[in-house]
Amino acid sequence: MSLHGQYDPDNIFAKILRGEIPCVKVYEDEHVLSFMDIYPQAPGHTLVVPREPVRNALEMTDGALQAAIVRVKRIAKAVNTALKPDGIVITQFNGAPAGQTIFHVHFHIIPRMDGEALGRHGGGEADMDVLKEQAARIAAAIENP
Ligand code: 5GP
């Protein structure tokens, strides 16, 4: 799907936001839901999904985007504290040609280690017990604003 089109309220992240599909939750409040990516590109790959029902960042209201990016930073700091990576990639894709596969706006927080190549986008499915353990450690490291 290019940048032009309609928001589909039955996309996977909309279903996760409504609680119709489970997720391994890291954090939630009135603005965002954060959970582990089940096809991680690196251990600790975390998603931050704004609740605003739009396809991409260009469609977000300024207020929702501001609230979301502050939470992305807070959760990225928690990933840093919990997992101690050598680096952290924060990405956000707009439209299929840009790499977007789920058309509800979201941010990726991907820990990177020296000398370890980034895994394939949407590669193998993670072990749920590992994801739960990572999510608990990240959640415990989130600081209050
Ligand atoms: P995008 O390519 O749209 O930026 O990212 C979508 C991300 O969602 C991908 O990294 C993919 O691994 C992840 N993903 C796809 N389906 C599911 C799912 O059902 N649950 C979770 N937690 N992540 C998913």
mmCIF file of C-alpha atoms and ligand atoms in Angstrom:
data_model
loop_
_atom_site.group_PDB
_atom_site.id
_atom_site.type_symbol
_atom_site.label_atom_id
_atom_site.label_comp_id
_atom_site.label_asym_id
_atom_site.label_seq_id
_atom_site.Cartn_x
_atom_site.Cartn_y
_atom_site.Cartn_z
ATOM 1 C CA MET A 1 0.000 0.000 0.000
ATOM 2 C CA SER A 2 1.385 3.344 -0.975
ATOM 3 C CA LEU A 3 0.946 6.496 1.047
ATOM 4 C CA HIS A 4 -2.455 6.934 -0.600
ATOM 5 C CA GLY A 5 -5.374 4.843 0.598
ATOM 6 C CA GLN A 6 -7.784 4.221 3.413
ATOM 7 C CA TYR A 7 -7.072 3.192 7.014
ATOM 8 C CA ASP A 8 -8.213 -0.418 7.511
ATOM 9 C CA PRO A 9 -9.625 -0.807 11.054
ATOM 10 C CA ASP A 10 -9.002 -4.567 10.839
ATOM 11 C CA ASN A 11 -5.200 -4.323 10.466
ATOM 12 C CA ILE A 12 -3.230 -6.463 12.935
ATOM 13 C CA PHE A 13 -2.158 -3.588 15.193
ATOM 14 C CA ALA A 14 -5.734 -2.241 15.407
ATOM 15 C CA LYS A 15 -6.799 -5.726 16.550
ATOM 16 C CA ILE A 16 -3.974 -5.797 19.119
ATOM 17 C CA LEU A 17 -4.992 -2.312 20.363
ATOM 18 C CA ARG A 18 -8.575 -3.571 20.791
ATOM 19 C CA GLY A 19 -7.347 -6.689 22.604
ATOM 20 C CA GLU A 20 -8.648 -9.024 19.902
ATOM 21 C CA ILE A 21 -5.150 -10.446 19.239
ATOM 22 C CA PRO A 22 -2.676 -11.015 22.114
ATOM 23 C CA CYS A 23 0.677 -9.273 22.433
ATOM 24 C CA VAL A 24 3.635 -9.410 24.818
ATOM 25 C CA LYS A 25 3.072 -6.025 26.404
ATOM 26 C CA VAL A 26 5.841 -3.677 27.554
ATOM 27 C CA TYR A 27 3.904 -0.495 28.343
ATOM 28 C CA GLU A 28 0.571 1.185 27.779
ATOM 29 C CA ASP A 29 -1.174 4.448 28.528
ATOM 30 C CA GLU A 30 -3.837 6.600 26.889
ATOM 31 C CA HIS A 31 -1.547 7.483 23.945
ATOM 32 C CA VAL A 32 0.351 4.300 23.014
ATOM 33 C CA LEU A 33 0.632 0.551 23.440
ATOM 34 C CA SER A 34 4.138 -0.936 23.362
ATOM 35 C CA PHE A 35 4.865 -4.641 22.860
ATOM 36 C CA MET A 36 7.523 -7.023 21.612
ATOM 37 C CA ASP A 37 7.880 -7.624 17.846
ATOM 38 C CA ILE A 38 7.184 -11.336 17.283
ATOM 39 C CA TYR A 39 9.563 -11.428 14.277
ATOM 40 C CA PRO A 40 12.434 -9.508 15.893
ATOM 41 C CA GLN A 41 15.257 -8.130 13.779
ATOM 42 C CA ALA A 42 17.412 -8.310 16.918
ATOM 43 C CA PRO A 43 16.797 -9.507 20.495
ATOM 44 C CA GLY A 44 14.677 -6.937 22.320
ATOM 45 C CA HIS A 45 12.997 -5.495 19.187
ATOM 46 C CA THR A 46 10.149 -3.450 20.651
ATOM 47 C CA LEU A 47 7.236 -1.723 18.927
ATOM 48 C CA VAL A 48 5.465 1.447 20.031
ATOM 49 C CA VAL A 49 1.992 1.781 18.524
ATOM 50 C CA PRO A 50 0.115 5.084 18.901
ATOM 51 C CA ARG A 51 -3.575 4.595 19.587
ATOM 52 C CA GLU A 52 -4.504 7.157 16.934
ATOM 53 C CA PRO A 53 -6.095 5.171 14.056
ATOM 54 C CA VAL A 54 -4.018 6.370 11.101
ATOM 55 C CA ARG A 55 -1.750 4.545 8.634
ATOM 56 C CA ASN A 56 1.448 6.511 9.023
ATOM 57 C CA ALA A 57 3.223 9.375 10.764
ATOM 58 C CA LEU A 58 2.261 11.894 8.071
ATOM 59 C CA GLU A 59 -1.386 11.399 9.008
ATOM 60 C CA MET A 60 -0.890 11.817 12.751
ATOM 61 C CA THR A 61 -2.106 14.864 14.620
ATOM 62 C CA ASP A 62 0.738 16.889 16.087
ATOM 63 C CA GLY A 63 -0.415 16.132 19.623
ATOM 64 C CA ALA A 64 -0.544 12.370 19.099
ATOM 65 C CA LEU A 65 2.854 12.404 17.389
ATOM 66 C CA GLN A 66 4.411 14.447 20.177
ATOM 67 C CA ALA A 67 2.986 12.111 22.822
ATOM 68 C CA ALA A 68 4.165 9.062 20.870
ATOM 69 C CA ILE A 69 7.755 10.190 20.274
ATOM 70 C CA VAL A 70 8.230 11.094 23.937
ATOM 71 C CA ARG A 71 7.128 7.550 24.826
ATOM 72 C CA VAL A 72 9.411 6.079 22.155
ATOM 73 C CA LYS A 73 12.320 7.850 23.847
ATOM 74 C CA ARG A 74 11.249 6.685 27.311
ATOM 75 C CA ILE A 75 10.903 3.067 26.180
ATOM 76 C CA ALA A 76 14.178 3.197 24.222
ATOM 77 C CA LYS A 77 15.910 4.359 27.415
ATOM 78 C CA ALA A 78 14.357 1.399 29.232
ATOM 79 C CA VAL A 79 15.594 -0.963 26.483
ATOM 80 C CA ASN A 80 19.036 0.557 26.983
ATOM 81 C CA THR A 81 18.908 0.068 30.754
ATOM 82 C CA ALA A 82 17.461 -3.451 30.594
ATOM 83 C CA LEU A 83 19.383 -4.993 27.687
ATOM 84 C CA LYS A 84 22.532 -2.840 27.541
ATOM 85 C CA PRO A 85 22.912 -2.881 23.744
ATOM 86 C CA ASP A 86 25.818 -1.135 22.014
ATOM 87 C CA GLY A 87 23.353 0.936 19.979
ATOM 88 C CA ILE A 88 19.648 1.418 19.359
ATOM 89 C CA VAL A 89 17.929 1.971 16.009
ATOM 90 C CA ILE A 90 14.614 3.844 16.047
ATOM 91 C CA THR A 91 12.686 3.530 12.766
ATOM 92 C CA GLN A 92 9.250 4.341 11.426
ATOM 93 C CA PHE A 93 8.158 3.423 7.878
ATOM 94 C CA ASN A 94 5.563 5.246 5.775
ATOM 95 C CA GLY A 95 4.130 3.267 2.844
ATOM 96 C CA ALA A 96 5.039 -0.145 1.438
ATOM 97 C CA PRO A 97 7.953 1.076 -0.713
ATOM 98 C CA ALA A 98 9.484 2.487 2.489
ATOM 99 C CA GLY A 99 9.280 -0.930 4.179
ATOM 100 C CA GLN A 100 5.914 -0.647 5.935
ATOM 101 C CA THR A 101 3.961 -3.923 6.145
ATOM 102 C CA ILE A 102 1.304 -3.121 8.765
ATOM 103 C CA PHE A 103 -0.677 -0.024 7.983
ATOM 104 C CA HIS A 104 -1.282 1.359 11.452
ATOM 105 C CA VAL A 105 1.412 3.872 12.407
ATOM 106 C CA HIS A 106 4.162 2.458 14.663
ATOM 107 C CA PHE A 107 7.771 2.917 15.722
ATOM 108 C CA HIS A 108 10.496 0.273 15.964
ATOM 109 C CA ILE A 109 13.082 0.262 18.767
ATOM 110 C CA ILE A 110 15.823 -2.188 17.764
ATOM 111 C CA PRO A 111 18.824 -2.902 20.016
ATOM 112 C CA ARG A 112 22.111 -3.356 18.133
ATOM 113 C CA MET A 113 25.254 -5.132 19.266
ATOM 114 C CA ASP A 114 28.760 -4.520 17.923
ATOM 115 C CA GLY A 115 29.521 -6.980 15.127
ATOM 116 C CA GLU A 116 26.012 -8.477 14.941
ATOM 117 C CA ALA A 117 24.174 -8.022 11.648
ATOM 118 C CA LEU A 118 20.602 -6.792 11.691
ATOM 119 C CA GLY A 119 18.136 -9.640 11.077
ATOM 120 C CA ARG A 120 15.713 -9.720 8.174
ATOM 121 C CA HIS A 121 12.649 -7.452 8.488
ATOM 122 C CA GLY A 122 9.724 -9.782 9.353
ATOM 123 C CA GLY A 123 12.008 -12.841 9.700
ATOM 124 C CA GLY A 124 11.608 -15.839 12.037
ATOM 125 C CA GLU A 125 9.108 -15.938 14.896
ATOM 126 C CA ALA A 126 10.535 -15.455 18.390
ATOM 127 C CA ASP A 127 10.196 -17.779 21.398
ATOM 128 C CA MET A 128 7.313 -16.378 23.487
ATOM 129 C CA ASP A 129 9.040 -17.136 26.801
ATOM 130 C CA VAL A 130 12.077 -15.137 25.679
ATOM 131 C CA LEU A 131 9.852 -12.231 24.590
ATOM 132 C CA LYS A 132 8.017 -12.269 27.937
ATOM 133 C CA GLU A 133 11.281 -12.209 29.859
ATOM 134 C CA GLN A 134 12.619 -9.305 27.751
ATOM 135 C CA ALA A 135 9.318 -7.386 28.068
ATOM 136 C CA ALA A 136 9.346 -7.760 31.860
ATOM 137 C CA ARG A 137 12.901 -6.449 32.080
ATOM 138 C CA ILE A 138 12.174 -3.497 29.776
ATOM 139 C CA ALA A 139 8.912 -2.674 31.597
ATOM 140 C CA ALA A 140 10.720 -2.697 34.954
ATOM 141 C CA ALA A 141 13.271 -0.197 33.600
ATOM 142 C CA ILE A 142 10.744 2.400 32.367
ATOM 143 C CA GLU A 143 11.176 5.626 34.325
ATOM 144 C CA ASN A 144 8.280 7.880 35.213
ATOM 145 C CA PRO A 145 8.232 11.114 33.202
HETATM 146 P P1 5GP B 1 6.476 -2.474 9.480
HETATM 147 O O1 5GP B 1 7.124 -3.298 8.427
HETATM 148 O O2 5GP B 1 5.014 -2.238 9.138
HETATM 149 O O3 5GP B 1 7.197 -1.222 9.820
HETATM 150 O O4 5GP B 1 6.549 -3.319 10.816
HETATM 151 C C1 5GP B 1 5.613 -4.253 11.210
HETATM 152 C C2 5GP B 1 6.287 -5.085 12.281
HETATM 153 O O5 5GP B 1 5.294 -5.848 12.931
HETATM 154 C C3 5GP B 1 7.317 -6.068 11.731
HETATM 155 O O6 5GP B 1 8.569 -5.810 12.354
HETATM 156 C C4 5GP B 1 6.763 -7.439 12.102
HETATM 157 O O7 5GP B 1 7.773 -8.297 12.522
HETATM 158 C C5 5GP B 1 5.808 -7.119 13.222
HETATM 159 N N1 5GP B 1 4.655 -7.990 13.311
HETATM 160 C C6 5GP B 1 3.945 -8.525 12.299
HETATM 161 N N2 5GP B 1 2.880 -9.219 12.768
HETATM 162 C C7 5GP B 1 2.944 -9.119 14.115
HETATM 163 C C8 5GP B 1 2.118 -9.643 15.171
HETATM 164 O O8 5GP B 1 1.104 -10.310 14.957
HETATM 165 N N3 5GP B 1 2.491 -9.338 16.449
HETATM 166 C C9 5GP B 1 3.609 -8.587 16.718
HETATM 167 N N4 5GP B 1 3.886 -8.370 17.996
HETATM 168 N N5 5GP B 1 4.397 -8.074 15.751
HETATM 169 C C10 5GP B 1 4.071 -8.346 14.473
#
